[in-house]
Coordinates of C-alpha atoms in Angstrom, one line a residue:
M788 CA 39.3 26.5 10.5
A789 CA 40.3 24.7 7.4
S790 CA 38.2 21.8 7.5
A791 CA 34.9 23.6 7.5
H792 CA 35.9 25.4 4.2
K793 CA 36.7 22.3 2.7
H794 CA 33.4 21.1 3.9
S795 CA 31.4 24.1 2.6
E796 CA 33.8 24.0 -0.4
Q797 CA 32.1 20.5 -1.4
N798 CA 28.9 21.9 -0.8
D799 CA 28.9 24.0 -3.4
L800 CA 30.3 21.6 -5.8
S801 CA 27.3 19.5 -4.9
A802 CA 24.8 22.1 -5.3
G803 CA 21.8 21.3 -7.0
F804 CA 22.6 17.9 -7.1
R805 CA 20.6 14.8 -5.9
T806 CA 21.5 14.3 -1.8
A807 CA 24.2 12.1 -1.2
F808 CA 22.9 8.5 0.0
K809 CA 22.5 8.0 3.9
S810 CA 25.3 6.3 5.6
F811 CA 26.9 5.6 2.2
A812 CA 31.0 5.5 4.4
T813 CA 29.7 3.3 7.2
E814 CA 28.3 0.6 5.0
A815 CA 31.2 0.9 2.8
I816 CA 33.7 0.4 6.0
H817 CA 31.3 -2.2 8.0
V818 CA 28.8 -4.0 6.0
G819 CA 30.1 -7.5 5.2
Q820 CA 33.2 -6.8 7.5
E821 CA 32.1 -8.1 10.9
P822 CA 34.6 -9.6 13.1
E823 CA 31.8 -11.9 14.3
Q824 CA 32.0 -14.2 11.1
W825 CA 36.0 -15.3 11.9
T826 CA 37.0 -17.1 15.0
S827 CA 39.9 -14.8 15.1
M828 CA 37.5 -11.8 15.2
A829 CA 39.9 -10.1 12.8
V830 CA 38.4 -6.4 11.9
V831 CA 40.2 -6.8 8.7
P832 CA 38.4 -9.5 6.5
P833 CA 41.3 -12.5 5.7
I834 CA 42.7 -13.2 2.5
S835 CA 41.1 -17.2 1.8
L836 CA 43.2 -18.7 -0.7
S837 CA 42.0 -21.9 -0.3
T838 CA 40.5 -23.6 -3.4
T839 CA 38.5 -26.2 -1.6
F840 CA 36.8 -26.5 2.0
K841 CA 36.2 -29.4 4.4
Q842 CA 32.9 -31.0 4.7
Y843 CA 31.2 -32.2 8.0
G844 CA 30.5 -35.1 5.8
P845 CA 29.7 -35.8 2.3
G846 CA 27.4 -32.9 0.9
K847 CA 27.3 -30.8 4.4
H848 CA 29.2 -28.4 4.5
A849 CA 30.4 -24.7 6.2
G850 CA 28.8 -22.6 3.4
F851 CA 31.6 -23.2 1.0
E852 CA 32.7 -26.3 -1.3
Y853 CA 35.1 -25.0 -3.6
S854 CA 36.7 -21.2 -4.5
R855 CA 35.0 -20.4 -8.3
S856 CA 31.4 -21.5 -6.3
G857 CA 32.4 -19.0 -3.2
N858 CA 34.7 -17.5 -1.1
P859 CA 34.7 -16.2 2.2
T860 CA 36.9 -13.0 0.7
R861 CA 34.8 -12.7 -2.3
N862 CA 31.7 -12.8 -0.2
C863 CA 32.7 -9.5 2.2
L864 CA 33.3 -8.0 -1.0
E865 CA 30.0 -8.8 -2.7
K866 CA 28.0 -7.9 0.5
A867 CA 29.8 -4.2 0.8
V868 CA 29.2 -3.5 -2.7
A869 CA 25.6 -4.7 -2.9
A870 CA 25.2 -2.3 0.1
L871 CA 26.5 0.7 -1.5
D872 CA 24.5 -0.3 -4.6
G873 CA 20.7 -0.6 -2.9
A874 CA 20.9 -3.8 -4.2
K875 CA 20.0 -7.4 -2.2
H876 CA 22.9 -9.2 -4.1
C877 CA 26.0 -8.8 -6.1
F878 CA 28.2 -10.9 -8.0
A879 CA 32.2 -10.1 -8.4
L880 CA 33.5 -11.4 -11.6
A881 CA 36.8 -11.8 -13.3
S882 CA 36.5 -8.4 -15.5
G883 CA 34.3 -5.5 -16.7
L884 CA 34.2 -7.9 -20.1
A885 CA 33.8 -10.8 -18.2
A886 CA 30.7 -9.5 -16.2
T887 CA 29.3 -8.4 -19.7
M888 CA 29.8 -11.8 -20.9
T889 CA 28.4 -14.0 -18.1
I890 CA 25.2 -11.7 -17.8
T891 CA 25.0 -11.6 -22.0
H892 CA 24.9 -15.6 -21.4
M893 CA 21.5 -15.0 -20.2
L894 CA 20.3 -15.1 -23.4
K895 CA 19.9 -17.7 -26.3
A896 CA 20.2 -17.1 -30.0
G897 CA 17.9 -15.1 -31.3
D898 CA 17.2 -12.7 -28.8
G899 CA 18.1 -9.2 -29.4
I900 CA 19.9 -6.6 -27.3
V901 CA 19.5 -3.1 -27.7
C902 CA 22.6 -1.1 -26.5
M903 CA 23.9 2.7 -26.2
D904 CA 25.7 3.5 -29.5
D905 CA 28.9 5.4 -27.7
V906 CA 30.0 2.9 -25.3
Y907 CA 33.1 1.7 -24.2
G908 CA 34.9 0.2 -26.9
G909 CA 35.5 -3.4 -25.2
T910 CA 31.4 -3.6 -24.8
N911 CA 30.7 -2.4 -28.5
R912 CA 33.7 -5.5 -29.8
Y913 CA 32.0 -7.8 -27.9
F914 CA 28.6 -7.0 -29.1
Q915 CA 29.3 -6.8 -32.4
R916 CA 32.4 -9.5 -32.8
I917 CA 31.4 -11.8 -30.5
A918 CA 27.7 -11.7 -29.3
A919 CA 26.0 -10.7 -33.1
E920 CA 28.5 -13.9 -34.6
V921 CA 27.0 -16.6 -32.3
G922 CA 23.2 -15.5 -33.0
L923 CA 22.3 -12.7 -30.8
D924 CA 20.5 -9.6 -32.5
V925 CA 22.3 -6.5 -31.7
T926 CA 21.6 -3.0 -32.2
F927 CA 23.3 0.5 -31.5
V928 CA 20.9 3.5 -30.8
D929 CA 21.4 7.0 -29.5
C930 CA 20.1 6.0 -25.9
T931 CA 19.7 10.2 -25.3
K932 CA 16.9 9.9 -28.2
L933 CA 13.8 8.4 -25.7
E934 CA 11.9 8.3 -29.5
Q935 CA 15.2 6.7 -31.1
L936 CA 15.2 3.3 -28.2
E937 CA 11.4 3.4 -28.8
A938 CA 11.6 2.8 -32.0
A939 CA 14.6 -0.1 -31.9
L940 CA 12.8 -2.1 -29.3
K941 CA 11.7 -5.3 -31.1
P942 CA 9.6 -8.6 -30.0
N943 CA 12.4 -10.4 -29.7
T944 CA 14.6 -7.5 -27.6
K945 CA 15.4 -9.2 -24.2
L946 CA 18.2 -6.9 -23.3
V947 CA 18.6 -2.8 -22.9
W948 CA 22.2 -1.6 -22.3
I949 CA 23.0 1.5 -21.2
E950 CA 26.1 3.6 -20.5
T951 CA 25.6 7.0 -18.5
P952 CA 28.1 8.8 -19.0
T953 CA 29.0 7.7 -22.3
N954 CA 32.6 6.4 -22.9
P955 CA 34.0 8.5 -24.4
T956 CA 31.7 11.7 -25.5
M957 CA 30.2 11.8 -21.8
K958 CA 26.7 11.9 -23.2
V959 CA 24.3 11.5 -20.1
V960 CA 21.2 9.3 -20.7
D961 CA 18.3 9.3 -18.6
I962 CA 17.9 5.8 -16.9
K963 CA 14.0 6.3 -15.2
A964 CA 12.8 7.6 -18.2
C965 CA 14.9 4.8 -20.5
S966 CA 13.8 1.8 -17.7
D967 CA 10.2 3.2 -17.8
I968 CA 9.7 2.7 -22.1
V969 CA 11.5 -0.3 -22.0
H970 CA 9.4 -1.8 -19.0
K971 CA 6.2 -0.2 -20.8
R972 CA 7.5 -2.3 -23.6
N973 CA 8.0 -5.6 -22.1
K974 CA 8.2 -5.9 -18.2
D975 CA 10.7 -8.6 -18.7
I976 CA 13.0 -7.0 -21.2
V977 CA 16.2 -6.4 -18.7
V978 CA 17.5 -2.6 -18.8
V979 CA 21.6 -2.6 -17.6
V980 CA 23.3 0.1 -16.7
D981 CA 27.2 0.2 -17.0
N982 CA 27.5 2.7 -14.0
T983 CA 31.6 2.0 -14.2
F984 CA 32.3 6.1 -15.1
M985 CA 30.2 7.0 -11.8
S986 CA 30.8 4.6 -8.9
A987 CA 27.9 3.9 -6.5
Y988 CA 28.9 7.1 -4.4
F989 CA 27.3 9.0 -7.6
Q990 CA 24.8 6.9 -8.8
R991 CA 22.5 4.1 -8.2
P992 CA 20.8 2.9 -11.3
L993 CA 18.8 0.1 -9.5
A994 CA 16.7 2.9 -7.7
L995 CA 16.5 4.4 -11.1
G996 CA 14.5 1.7 -13.0
A997 CA 17.3 -0.6 -14.3
D998 CA 17.5 -4.4 -13.5
I999 CA 21.2 -4.9 -13.2
C1000 CA 24.1 -2.7 -12.4
M1001 CA 27.5 -3.6 -13.5
Y1002 CA 30.7 -2.1 -13.5
S1003 CA 34.2 -2.4 -14.5
A1004 CA 35.8 -2.2 -10.9
T1005 CA 39.1 -1.9 -12.1
K1006 CA 38.4 1.8 -12.4
Y1007 CA 36.6 4.1 -9.4
M1008 CA 35.5 1.3 -7.2
N1009 CA 39.2 -0.6 -6.7
G1010 CA 40.7 3.3 -7.6
H1011 CA 44.2 2.4 -7.2
S1012 CA 44.5 1.0 -10.9
D1013 CA 46.4 -2.6 -9.4
V1014 CA 43.1 -5.1 -9.7
V1015 CA 41.0 -5.8 -13.1
M1016 CA 37.5 -6.6 -12.0
G1017 CA 34.1 -6.4 -12.9
L1018 CA 30.8 -6.3 -10.5
V1019 CA 27.2 -7.0 -10.9
S1020 CA 24.1 -5.9 -8.8
V1021 CA 20.8 -7.0 -8.7
N1022 CA 17.1 -6.8 -6.8
R1023 CA 15.2 -9.8 -9.0
E1024 CA 15.1 -12.8 -7.5
D1025 CA 15.5 -14.4 -11.0
L1026 CA 18.0 -12.6 -12.2
Y1027 CA 20.1 -13.4 -8.6
E1028 CA 19.6 -17.0 -9.5
R1029 CA 20.6 -17.6 -12.7
L1030 CA 23.9 -15.1 -12.6
K1031 CA 25.0 -16.8 -9.3
F1032 CA 24.4 -20.0 -11.5
L1033 CA 26.4 -18.5 -14.7
Q1034 CA 28.9 -17.0 -12.4
N1035 CA 30.1 -20.3 -11.3
A1036 CA 29.1 -22.4 -14.5
L1037 CA 31.1 -20.2 -16.9
G1038 CA 33.9 -19.9 -14.0
A1039 CA 35.2 -16.1 -14.8
V1040 CA 35.5 -14.9 -11.1
P1041 CA 38.4 -13.2 -9.4
S1042 CA 41.1 -14.0 -7.0
P1043 CA 40.7 -14.0 -3.4
F1044 CA 43.3 -11.6 -3.4
D1045 CA 41.8 -9.1 -5.6
C1046 CA 38.6 -9.1 -3.5
F1047 CA 41.0 -8.4 -0.7
L1048 CA 42.2 -4.9 -2.2
C1049 CA 39.0 -4.4 -3.9
N1050 CA 37.2 -4.4 -0.6
R1051 CA 39.7 -2.0 0.6
G1052 CA 39.2 0.2 -1.8
L1053 CA 35.7 0.8 -1.3
K1054 CA 36.6 1.8 2.4
T1055 CA 38.0 5.4 0.7
L1056 CA 35.4 5.6 -2.3
H1057 CA 33.4 8.3 -0.9
L1058 CA 36.8 10.3 0.0
R1059 CA 38.2 9.5 -3.0
M1060 CA 35.0 10.6 -5.3
E1061 CA 34.4 14.1 -4.2
Q1062 CA 38.3 15.0 -4.4
H1063 CA 37.7 13.2 -7.9
F1064 CA 35.1 15.5 -8.4
K1065 CA 36.6 18.7 -7.3
N1066 CA 39.8 18.2 -9.1
A1067 CA 38.3 17.5 -12.5
M1068 CA 35.6 20.5 -11.8
A1069 CA 39.0 23.1 -11.8
A1070 CA 40.1 21.3 -14.5
A1071 CA 37.6 21.8 -16.9
K1072 CA 36.9 25.4 -16.0
F1073 CA 40.5 26.1 -16.9
L1074 CA 40.3 24.2 -20.4
E1075 CA 36.9 25.5 -21.2
A1076 CA 38.6 29.4 -20.6
D1077 CA 41.6 28.5 -22.9
P1078 CA 41.2 30.0 -26.4
R1079 CA 43.1 26.9 -27.6
V1080 CA 40.7 24.3 -26.5
D1081 CA 37.9 23.9 -28.9
R1082 CA 35.1 22.2 -26.1
V1083 CA 35.3 20.5 -23.1
I1084 CA 32.4 18.2 -22.5
F1085 CA 32.2 17.6 -18.6
P1086 CA 28.3 16.9 -17.4
G1087 CA 29.5 19.0 -13.8
L1088 CA 29.4 22.0 -16.4
P1089 CA 26.8 24.2 -17.5
S1090 CA 27.6 24.0 -20.8
H1091 CA 27.2 20.3 -20.8
P1092 CA 23.6 19.5 -22.9
Q1093 CA 22.5 17.3 -20.2
H1094 CA 23.6 19.0 -16.9
E1095 CA 20.2 19.2 -15.3
L1096 CA 19.3 15.4 -16.1
M1097 CA 23.1 14.7 -14.3
K1098 CA 22.0 16.7 -10.9
R1099 CA 18.8 15.0 -11.1
Q1100 CA 20.3 11.8 -10.8
C1101 CA 23.5 11.6 -9.5
T1102 CA 25.3 13.0 -6.3
G1103 CA 28.4 14.5 -8.1
C1104 CA 30.3 13.9 -11.0
P1105 CA 33.4 11.7 -11.6
G1106 CA 37.3 13.0 -12.9
M1107 CA 36.5 12.0 -16.2
I1108 CA 36.6 15.0 -19.2
T1109 CA 36.8 14.7 -22.7
F1110 CA 38.0 18.0 -24.8
Y1111 CA 38.9 18.8 -28.6
I1112 CA 41.7 20.4 -28.7
K1113 CA 41.4 23.2 -31.5
G1114 CA 44.0 21.3 -34.5
K1115 CA 44.7 18.3 -35.9
L1116 CA 45.9 14.8 -35.0
E1117 CA 49.7 16.6 -34.7
H1118 CA 48.5 18.9 -32.2
A1119 CA 46.5 16.2 -30.0
S1120 CA 49.7 14.0 -30.2
T1121 CA 52.1 16.7 -28.7
F1122 CA 49.8 17.7 -26.0
L1123 CA 49.7 14.1 -25.0
S1124 CA 53.2 13.1 -25.7
S1125 CA 53.8 16.9 -23.6
L1126 CA 52.3 15.8 -20.4
K1127 CA 54.4 15.1 -17.3
L1128 CA 52.2 14.6 -14.6
F1129 CA 49.4 12.9 -16.8
A1130 CA 50.5 9.9 -17.2
I1131 CA 49.3 8.7 -21.1
A1132 CA 47.8 4.8 -20.2
E1133 CA 44.3 3.3 -20.8
S1134 CA 41.8 3.2 -18.5
L1135 CA 41.0 5.2 -15.7
G1136 CA 39.7 5.9 -11.8
G1137 CA 42.9 5.3 -10.2
Y1138 CA 44.4 8.1 -8.2
E1139 CA 46.8 9.1 -10.9
S1140 CA 46.0 11.5 -13.5
L1141 CA 46.0 9.7 -17.1
A1142 CA 45.3 11.5 -20.6
E1143 CA 44.8 9.0 -23.3
H1144 CA 43.7 9.1 -27.7
P1145 CA 40.4 7.3 -27.9
A1146 CA 40.8 7.0 -31.6
M1147 CA 43.9 5.6 -31.1
M1148 CA 43.8 3.5 -27.9
T1149 CA 40.7 3.0 -26.0
H1150 CA 38.3 3.0 -29.4
A1151 CA 40.5 1.8 -31.9
S1152 CA 38.3 -1.2 -32.1
V1153 CA 35.4 0.9 -33.0
P1154 CA 34.9 0.8 -36.4
E1155 CA 36.1 4.0 -38.4
K1156 CA 32.6 5.1 -39.9
D1157 CA 31.3 4.6 -36.4
R1158 CA 33.6 6.7 -34.5
I1159 CA 33.0 9.7 -36.9
V1160 CA 29.5 9.4 -35.9
L1161 CA 29.9 9.0 -33.0
G1162 CA 32.6 12.2 -32.5
I1163 CA 35.4 10.4 -31.8
S1164 CA 37.6 12.5 -34.0
D1165 CA 41.3 12.7 -34.1
T1166 CA 41.3 15.9 -31.5
L1167 CA 40.0 14.4 -29.1
I1168 CA 41.7 13.6 -25.7
R1169 CA 39.8 11.8 -22.7
L1170 CA 41.2 12.5 -19.2
S1171 CA 40.7 10.9 -15.9
V1172 CA 41.7 13.5 -13.6
G1173 CA 43.4 11.9 -10.4
L1174 CA 43.9 12.9 -6.7
E1175 CA 46.9 15.3 -7.4
D1176 CA 46.8 18.5 -5.7
E1177 CA 44.6 20.8 -8.2
A1178 CA 47.4 23.6 -9.0
D1179 CA 49.5 21.0 -10.2
I1180 CA 47.1 19.4 -12.7
I1181 CA 46.2 22.9 -13.9
E1182 CA 50.2 23.3 -14.2
D1183 CA 50.3 20.4 -16.6
L1184 CA 47.3 21.1 -18.7
E1185 CA 48.8 24.5 -19.1
Q1186 CA 52.8 23.9 -20.4
A1187 CA 51.4 20.8 -22.3
L1188 CA 48.9 23.6 -24.2
N1189 CA 51.6 25.5 -24.7
V1190 CA 53.9 22.6 -26.2
A1191 CA 51.1 22.1 -28.9
H1192 CA 50.1 25.5 -29.4
P1193 CA 52.9 28.2 -28.7
K1194 CA 51.6 31.4 -28.1
K1195 CA 52.7 33.4 -30.7
K1196 CA 55.2 36.5 -29.5

């Protein structure tokens, strides 16, 4: 009976969103994990720590030569992620920024990048302070305004970088509309979607017209806050060949042990994301109803400006909430310092609840003038709602609000 109630509750939560991807859990558990690939018939893929592999003769190997170029444990992970993204190929890299760097290395000096203006602080820093300084022409634009994206495309544009929902202000970008505009202008421009906030469970950018889907797998894809990793999925064979070369030539690859952990994390991705959605929706509704909160930005709420778009292109929402607390910096700081269940910490997407202050933490590297334009103010707080009991999450938020804004007697 309890199980039926829970299933009904989840269906209510997902009402109006895209239908869940067929056989997602089955593919997460089985694709790339076939026991028949090992002489031991191991059900769980072993961790292959060897850096080098014996060859039958000079240049005659059994599929592996050197662990940077290819590794059996990494292969298992890459096959599983490709299936979950609806992709033909996937590459695992040492971090999300290693993935960003590897993709950007497809370009040469003078080539143009158009990037969503509201993105992860590390992406902004890499494009502004590294890519631009080695001769790439980087333009930041609000891709939620399609006319601005179209106007930003230039003859030298080779890459369009979209993040949706954005970090930290949770804007939702129309992947299909952006991809159509870009490819109509020039079919060779590569559209990249940073899918970190959504995971493969809630959004498939490649099916919506993007050329590359990338992640910081450190977040939801691994989901246990114990691995730093990046993932890149593609369907186009030309991109596969180029990125495969760059993965090996640049060498920013993850360890076999980290691949094992991330591969294991995928097995519960569908369960975790549904619970993140449930808990975040409850927390967002609580915050939105509280008079001590100015505004809540959560794409699962009807109050979100792109709520209908979110339902159209996603199967649900992750555990990310941004809100503005009433008052000043001191109120935001007091709220954060008063949390007991939530940890004040950077990163997101783990099973534990985290809270942070973007202006002073994850987005401190973004120039102040840009932060002001983006709405990353002193009262903006970002939550990564974890998998704890819903009532305990809300109780912690309420007691911290009570400290930040004591109720007058």
